[in-house]
CSV table of C-alpha atoms in Angstrom, one decimal:
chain,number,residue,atom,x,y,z
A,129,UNK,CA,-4.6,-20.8,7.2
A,130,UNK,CA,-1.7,-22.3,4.9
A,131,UNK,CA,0.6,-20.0,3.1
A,132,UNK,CA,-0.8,-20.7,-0.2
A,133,UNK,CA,-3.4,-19.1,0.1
A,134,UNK,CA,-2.3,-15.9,1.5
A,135,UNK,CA,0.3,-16.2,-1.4
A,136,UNK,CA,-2.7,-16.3,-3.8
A,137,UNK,CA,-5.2,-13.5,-2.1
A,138,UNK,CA,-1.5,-11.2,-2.5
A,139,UNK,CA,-1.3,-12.0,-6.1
A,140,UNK,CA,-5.3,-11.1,-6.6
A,141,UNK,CA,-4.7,-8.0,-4.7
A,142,UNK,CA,-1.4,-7.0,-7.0
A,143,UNK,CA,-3.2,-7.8,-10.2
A,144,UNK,CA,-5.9,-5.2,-9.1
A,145,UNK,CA,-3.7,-2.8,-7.9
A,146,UNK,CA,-1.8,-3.3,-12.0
A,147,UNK,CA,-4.8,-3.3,-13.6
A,148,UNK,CA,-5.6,0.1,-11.3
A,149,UNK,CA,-2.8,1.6,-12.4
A,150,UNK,CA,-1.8,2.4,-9.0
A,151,UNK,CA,1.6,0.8,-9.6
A,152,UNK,CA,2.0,3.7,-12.4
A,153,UNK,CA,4.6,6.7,-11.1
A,154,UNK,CA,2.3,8.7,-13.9
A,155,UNK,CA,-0.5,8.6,-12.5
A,156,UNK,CA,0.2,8.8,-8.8
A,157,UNK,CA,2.4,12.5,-10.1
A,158,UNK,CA,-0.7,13.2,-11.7
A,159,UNK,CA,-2.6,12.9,-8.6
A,160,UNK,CA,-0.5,14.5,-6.7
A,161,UNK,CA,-0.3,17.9,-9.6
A,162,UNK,CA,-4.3,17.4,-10.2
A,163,UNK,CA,-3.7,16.6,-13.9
A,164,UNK,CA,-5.1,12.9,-13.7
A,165,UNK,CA,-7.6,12.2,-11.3
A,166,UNK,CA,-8.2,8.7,-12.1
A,167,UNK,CA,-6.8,7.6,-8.7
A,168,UNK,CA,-8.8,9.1,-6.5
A,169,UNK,CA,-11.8,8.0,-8.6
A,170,UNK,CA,-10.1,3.9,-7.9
A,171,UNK,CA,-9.8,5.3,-4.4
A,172,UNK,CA,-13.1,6.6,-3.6
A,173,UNK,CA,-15.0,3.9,-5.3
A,174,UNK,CA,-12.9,1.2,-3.0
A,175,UNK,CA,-13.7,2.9,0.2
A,176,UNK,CA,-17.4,3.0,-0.9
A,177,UNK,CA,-17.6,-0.4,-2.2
A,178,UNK,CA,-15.0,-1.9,0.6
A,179,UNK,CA,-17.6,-0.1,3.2
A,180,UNK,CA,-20.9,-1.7,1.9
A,181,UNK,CA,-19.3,-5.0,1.8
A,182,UNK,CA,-17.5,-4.8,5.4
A,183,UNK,CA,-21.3,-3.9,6.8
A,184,UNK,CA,-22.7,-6.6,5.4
A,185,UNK,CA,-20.2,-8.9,6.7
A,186,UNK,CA,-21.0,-7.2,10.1
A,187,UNK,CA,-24.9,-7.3,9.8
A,188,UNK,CA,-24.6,-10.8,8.9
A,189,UNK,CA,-23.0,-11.4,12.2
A,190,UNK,CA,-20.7,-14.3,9.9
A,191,UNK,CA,-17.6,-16.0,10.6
A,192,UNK,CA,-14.7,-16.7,8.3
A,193,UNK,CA,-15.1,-19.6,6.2
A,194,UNK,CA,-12.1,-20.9,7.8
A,195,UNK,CA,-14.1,-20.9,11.2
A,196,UNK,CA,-12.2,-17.7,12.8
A,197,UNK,CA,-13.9,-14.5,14.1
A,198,UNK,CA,-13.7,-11.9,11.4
A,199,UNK,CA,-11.1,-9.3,13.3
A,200,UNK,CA,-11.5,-6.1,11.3
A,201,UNK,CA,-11.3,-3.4,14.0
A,202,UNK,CA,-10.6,-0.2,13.9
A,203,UNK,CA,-6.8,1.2,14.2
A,204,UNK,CA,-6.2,2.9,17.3
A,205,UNK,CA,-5.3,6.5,17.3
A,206,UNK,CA,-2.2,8.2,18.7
A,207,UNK,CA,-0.3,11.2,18.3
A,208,UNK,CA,2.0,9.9,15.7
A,209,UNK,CA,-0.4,9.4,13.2
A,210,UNK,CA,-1.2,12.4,11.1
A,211,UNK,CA,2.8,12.7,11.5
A,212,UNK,CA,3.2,9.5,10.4
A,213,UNK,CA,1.1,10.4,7.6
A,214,UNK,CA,2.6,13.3,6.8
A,215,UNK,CA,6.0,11.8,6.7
A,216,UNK,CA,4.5,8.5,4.3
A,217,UNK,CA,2.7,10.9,1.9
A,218,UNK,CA,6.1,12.6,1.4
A,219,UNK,CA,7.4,9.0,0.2
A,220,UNK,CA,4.5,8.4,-1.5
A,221,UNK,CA,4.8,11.1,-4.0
A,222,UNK,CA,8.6,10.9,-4.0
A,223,UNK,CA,8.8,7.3,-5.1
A,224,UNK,CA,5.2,7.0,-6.8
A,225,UNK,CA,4.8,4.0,-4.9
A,226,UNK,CA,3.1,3.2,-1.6
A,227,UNK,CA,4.3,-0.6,0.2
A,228,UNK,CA,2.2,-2.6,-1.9
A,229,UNK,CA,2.3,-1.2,-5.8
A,230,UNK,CA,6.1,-1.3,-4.6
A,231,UNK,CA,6.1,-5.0,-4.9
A,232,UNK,CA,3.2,-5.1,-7.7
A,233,UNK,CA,5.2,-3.2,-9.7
A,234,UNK,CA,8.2,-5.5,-9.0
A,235,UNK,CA,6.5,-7.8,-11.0
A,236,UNK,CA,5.4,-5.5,-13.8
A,237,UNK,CA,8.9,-5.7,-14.6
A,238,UNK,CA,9.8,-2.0,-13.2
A,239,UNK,CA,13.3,-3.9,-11.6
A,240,UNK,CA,14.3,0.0,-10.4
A,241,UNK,CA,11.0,-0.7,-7.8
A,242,UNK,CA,13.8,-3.0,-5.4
A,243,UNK,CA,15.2,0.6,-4.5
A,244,UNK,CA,11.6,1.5,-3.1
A,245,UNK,CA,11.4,-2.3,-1.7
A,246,UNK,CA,14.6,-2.1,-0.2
A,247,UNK,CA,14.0,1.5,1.5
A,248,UNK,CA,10.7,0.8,2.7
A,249,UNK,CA,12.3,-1.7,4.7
A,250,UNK,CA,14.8,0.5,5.8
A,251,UNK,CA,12.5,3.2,6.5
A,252,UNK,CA,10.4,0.3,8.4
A,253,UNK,CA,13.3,-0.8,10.2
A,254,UNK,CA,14.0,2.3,11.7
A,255,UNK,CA,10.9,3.5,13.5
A,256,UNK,CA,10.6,-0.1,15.0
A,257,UNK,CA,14.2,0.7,16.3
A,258,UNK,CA,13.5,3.9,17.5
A,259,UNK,CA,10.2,2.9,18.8
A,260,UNK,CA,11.1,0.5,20.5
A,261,UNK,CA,13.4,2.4,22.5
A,262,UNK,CA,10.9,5.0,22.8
A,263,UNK,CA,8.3,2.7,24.2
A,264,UNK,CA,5.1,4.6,22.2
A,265,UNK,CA,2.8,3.0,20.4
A,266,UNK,CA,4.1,3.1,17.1
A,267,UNK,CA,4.4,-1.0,16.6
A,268,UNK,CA,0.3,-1.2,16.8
A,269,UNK,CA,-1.1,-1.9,13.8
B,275,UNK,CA,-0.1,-2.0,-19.4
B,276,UNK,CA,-4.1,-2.4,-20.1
B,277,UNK,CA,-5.9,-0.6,-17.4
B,278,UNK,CA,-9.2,-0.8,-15.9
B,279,UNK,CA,-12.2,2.0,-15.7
B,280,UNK,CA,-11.3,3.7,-12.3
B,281,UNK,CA,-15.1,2.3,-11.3
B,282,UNK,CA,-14.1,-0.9,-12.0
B,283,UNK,CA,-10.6,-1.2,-10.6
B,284,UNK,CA,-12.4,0.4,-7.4
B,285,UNK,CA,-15.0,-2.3,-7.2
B,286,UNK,CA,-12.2,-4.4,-7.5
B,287,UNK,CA,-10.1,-3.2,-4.9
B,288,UNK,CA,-12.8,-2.8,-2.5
B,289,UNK,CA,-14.4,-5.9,-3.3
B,290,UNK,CA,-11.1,-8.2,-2.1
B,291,UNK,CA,-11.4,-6.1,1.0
B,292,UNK,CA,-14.6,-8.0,2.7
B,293,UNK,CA,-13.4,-11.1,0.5
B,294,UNK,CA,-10.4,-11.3,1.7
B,295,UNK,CA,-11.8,-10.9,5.9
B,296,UNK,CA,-14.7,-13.8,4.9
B,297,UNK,CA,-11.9,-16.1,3.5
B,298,UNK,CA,-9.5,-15.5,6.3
B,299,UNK,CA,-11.1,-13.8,8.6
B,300,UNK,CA,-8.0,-11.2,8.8
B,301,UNK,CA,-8.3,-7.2,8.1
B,302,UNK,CA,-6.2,-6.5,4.9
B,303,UNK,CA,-2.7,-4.6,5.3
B,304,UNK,CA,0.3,-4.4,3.8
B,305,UNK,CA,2.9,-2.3,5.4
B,306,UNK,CA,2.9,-4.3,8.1
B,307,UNK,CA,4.3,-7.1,5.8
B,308,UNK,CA,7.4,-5.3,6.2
B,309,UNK,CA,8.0,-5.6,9.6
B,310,UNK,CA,7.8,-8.9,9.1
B,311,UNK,CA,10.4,-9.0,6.9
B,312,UNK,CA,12.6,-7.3,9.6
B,313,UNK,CA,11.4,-10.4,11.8
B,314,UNK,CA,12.6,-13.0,9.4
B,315,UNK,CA,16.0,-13.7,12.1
B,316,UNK,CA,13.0,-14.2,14.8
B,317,UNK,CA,10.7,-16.9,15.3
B,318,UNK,CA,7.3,-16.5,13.3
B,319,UNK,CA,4.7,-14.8,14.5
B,320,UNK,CA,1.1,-14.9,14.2
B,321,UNK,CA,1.8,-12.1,11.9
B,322,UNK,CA,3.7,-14.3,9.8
B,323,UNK,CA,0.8,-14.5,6.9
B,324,UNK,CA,1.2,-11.0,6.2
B,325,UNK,CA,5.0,-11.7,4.6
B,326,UNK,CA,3.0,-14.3,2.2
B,327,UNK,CA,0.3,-11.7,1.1
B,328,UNK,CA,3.2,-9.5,0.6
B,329,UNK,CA,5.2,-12.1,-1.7
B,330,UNK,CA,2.3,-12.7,-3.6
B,331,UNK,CA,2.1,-9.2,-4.7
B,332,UNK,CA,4.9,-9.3,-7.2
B,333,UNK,CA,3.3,-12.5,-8.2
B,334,UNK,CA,-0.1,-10.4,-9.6
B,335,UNK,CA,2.0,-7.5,-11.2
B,336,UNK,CA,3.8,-10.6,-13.3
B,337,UNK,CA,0.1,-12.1,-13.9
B,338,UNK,CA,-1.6,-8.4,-15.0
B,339,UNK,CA,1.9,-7.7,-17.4
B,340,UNK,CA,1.9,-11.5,-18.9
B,341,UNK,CA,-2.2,-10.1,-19.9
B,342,UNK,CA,-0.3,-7.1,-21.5
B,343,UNK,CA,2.6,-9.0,-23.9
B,344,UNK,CA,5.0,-8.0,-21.0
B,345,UNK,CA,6.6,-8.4,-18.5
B,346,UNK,CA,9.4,-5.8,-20.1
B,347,UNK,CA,12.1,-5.5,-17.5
B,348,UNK,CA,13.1,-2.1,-17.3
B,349,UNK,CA,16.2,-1.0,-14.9
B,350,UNK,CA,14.6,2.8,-15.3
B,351,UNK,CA,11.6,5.1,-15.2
B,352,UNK,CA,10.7,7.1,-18.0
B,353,UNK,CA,7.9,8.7,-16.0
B,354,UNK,CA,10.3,9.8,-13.4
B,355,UNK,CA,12.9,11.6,-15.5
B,356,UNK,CA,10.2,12.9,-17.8
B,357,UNK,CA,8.3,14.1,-14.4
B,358,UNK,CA,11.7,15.7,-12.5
B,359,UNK,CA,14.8,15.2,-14.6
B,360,UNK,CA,16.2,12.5,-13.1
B,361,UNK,CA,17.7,9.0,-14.8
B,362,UNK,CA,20.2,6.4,-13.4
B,363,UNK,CA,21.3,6.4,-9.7
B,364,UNK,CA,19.9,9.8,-8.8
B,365,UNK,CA,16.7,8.0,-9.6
B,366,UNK,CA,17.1,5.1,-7.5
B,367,UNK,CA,18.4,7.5,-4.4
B,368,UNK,CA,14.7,9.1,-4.9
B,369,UNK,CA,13.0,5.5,-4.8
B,370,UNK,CA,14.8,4.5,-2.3
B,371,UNK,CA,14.9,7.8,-0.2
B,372,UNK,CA,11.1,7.8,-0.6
B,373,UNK,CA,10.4,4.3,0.6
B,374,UNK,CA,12.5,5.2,3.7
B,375,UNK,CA,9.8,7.8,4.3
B,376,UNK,CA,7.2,5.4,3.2
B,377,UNK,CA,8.0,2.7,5.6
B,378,UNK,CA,9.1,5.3,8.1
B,379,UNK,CA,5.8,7.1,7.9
B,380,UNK,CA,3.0,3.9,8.0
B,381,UNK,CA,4.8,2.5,11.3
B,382,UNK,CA,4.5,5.6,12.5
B,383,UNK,CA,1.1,6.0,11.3
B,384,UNK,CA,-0.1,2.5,11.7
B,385,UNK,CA,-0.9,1.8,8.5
B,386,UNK,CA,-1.0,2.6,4.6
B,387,UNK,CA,-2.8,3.0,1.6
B,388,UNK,CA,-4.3,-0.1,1.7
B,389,UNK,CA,-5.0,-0.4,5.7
B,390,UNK,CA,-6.0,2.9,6.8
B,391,UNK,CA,-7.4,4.8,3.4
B,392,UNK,CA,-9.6,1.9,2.3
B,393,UNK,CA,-10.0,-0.4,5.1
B,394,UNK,CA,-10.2,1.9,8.1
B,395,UNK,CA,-11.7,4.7,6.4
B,396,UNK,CA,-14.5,1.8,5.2
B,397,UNK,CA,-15.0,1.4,8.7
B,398,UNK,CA,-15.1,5.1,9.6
B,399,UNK,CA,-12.1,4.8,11.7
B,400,UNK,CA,-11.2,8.5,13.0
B,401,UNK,CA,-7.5,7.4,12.9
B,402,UNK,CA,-7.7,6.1,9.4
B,403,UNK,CA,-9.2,9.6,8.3
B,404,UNK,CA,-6.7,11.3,10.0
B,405,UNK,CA,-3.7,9.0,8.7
B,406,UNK,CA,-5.4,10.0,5.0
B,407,UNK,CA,-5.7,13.9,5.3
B,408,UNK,CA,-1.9,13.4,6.5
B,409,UNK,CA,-0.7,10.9,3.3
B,410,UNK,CA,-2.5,13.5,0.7
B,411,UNK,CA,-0.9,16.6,2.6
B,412,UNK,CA,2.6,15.3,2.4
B,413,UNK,CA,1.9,13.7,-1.1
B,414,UNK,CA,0.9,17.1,-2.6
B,415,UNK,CA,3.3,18.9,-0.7
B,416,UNK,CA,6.5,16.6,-1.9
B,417,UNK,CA,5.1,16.8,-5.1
B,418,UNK,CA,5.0,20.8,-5.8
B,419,UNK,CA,8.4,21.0,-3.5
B,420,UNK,CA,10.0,18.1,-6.0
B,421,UNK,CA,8.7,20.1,-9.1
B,422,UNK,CA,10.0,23.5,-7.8
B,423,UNK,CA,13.3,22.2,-7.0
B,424,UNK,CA,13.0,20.3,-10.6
B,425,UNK,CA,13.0,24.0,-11.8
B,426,UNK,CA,9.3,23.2,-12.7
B,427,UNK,CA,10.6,20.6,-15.3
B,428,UNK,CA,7.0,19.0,-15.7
């Protein structure tokens, strides 16, 4: 599958997650204090609609119009993930950003977002590090 | 910035998901983009299309501003000092102290926002729940921790 077109589904996917507001630090705070609950509307209404259209994809026993077996399993569980979770939500609400309104908002114009880029990478960089020399599971994904 | 209906920017969202698989046959996720930006000094993996989804993500933010008269380059967050007090280079410690955490937290995890909240919990993944209840506890929890230290500055 050429580049382009990965390059093109990301901008789709960062327009959405713009036009969602889920590149907005307001809104994720608001979440987070209970005083805006648009984002877990946007939320709930993806997993919902991402779930109807993923078992349809699965009753229709189809393969990807590029020929490939659709590969949408389910990620394995492992002690480190509620952790893991924890640890992310922390970011989450610190920086109002998660990895991909990080870069959405990049292009929004919202230049300070590089410092959530660049640590994200850091942060990235680091458990692969450590995991590696730990030898656990942490690089499946 | 012109926003959509949370129902429609969740049809949206959830939409591209099965999209996306049919077109390439791949399981969105984004984190994991970043690891491949840690990979750049190494030979390219099959992994490799994940950096490309991840440039193209700045790519729609520019599209969805250009819709709203922007983009307007800001260096700042109003949002953020207004939320907790914080301007200039305390303010980028945050961001950047938070995406440590961030990035930290999904390899740990497995995933993010995108590939464990809406993909796996789509699927009913039990990990994917699990990752969630985790993001949402640590997201409320930094939240009323930030806003305490903040001296309840919201």
């Amino acid at each position: 599958m050429k580049q382009t077109t990965f390059l093109a589904a990301g901008a789709v996917f960062g327009f959405l997650l713009s036009r969602a507001r889920a590149t907005d630090y307001a809104a994720i705070h608001g979440m987070f204090t209970l005083t805006d609950l648009h984002l877990f509307g946007v939320i709930g209404v993806a997993i919902a609609t991402a779930a109807a259209g993923l078992a349809l994809l699965r009753r229709g026993d189809l393969r990807a119009l590029n020929g490939e077996r659709i590969h949408v399993a389910p990620k394995p569980y492992h002690r480190a993930v509620f952790a893991g979770g924890l640890v992310f939500g922390v970011g989450w609400a610190l920086s109002g950003a998660c990895p991909g309104t990080a870069l959405a908002q990049l292009g929004e114009g919202k230049l300070y977002a590089l410092a959530t880029v660049a640590g994200i990478a850091g942060g990235t960089w680091l458990r692969q590090r450590s995991a590696v020399n730990a030898a656990s599971p942490a690089q499946v994904s | 910035m012109e926003t959509w209906p949370f129902w429609l920017a969740g049809l949206g969202i959830g939409a591209f998901v099965p999209l996306f698989a049919f077109a390439t046959g791949k399981a969105l996720g984004i984190s994991s983009g970043y690891s491949e930006m840690c990979a750049l000094n190494k030979p390219a993996s099959s992994e490799r299309w994940k950096l490309w989804f991840a440039l193209g993500l700045p790519l729609g933010g520019v599209a969805s501003a250009l819709l709203a008269g922007g983009p307007t380059w800001v260096a700042s967050s109003s949002d953020l000092t207004s939320a907790l007090g914080l301007g200039g280079p305390a303010q980028l410690a945050l961001l950047a102290l938070g995406g440590g955490f961030i990035g930290y937290g999904a390899r740990a995890a497995g995933g993010c926002t995108s590939g464990h909240s809406i993909v796996g919990i789509a699927q009913g993944a039990k990990s994917s729940l699990i990752a969630t209840v985790g993001f949402m506890v640590g997201g409320f929890a930094a939240t009323w921790g930030a806003l305490l230290l903040a001296g309840g500055a919201a």
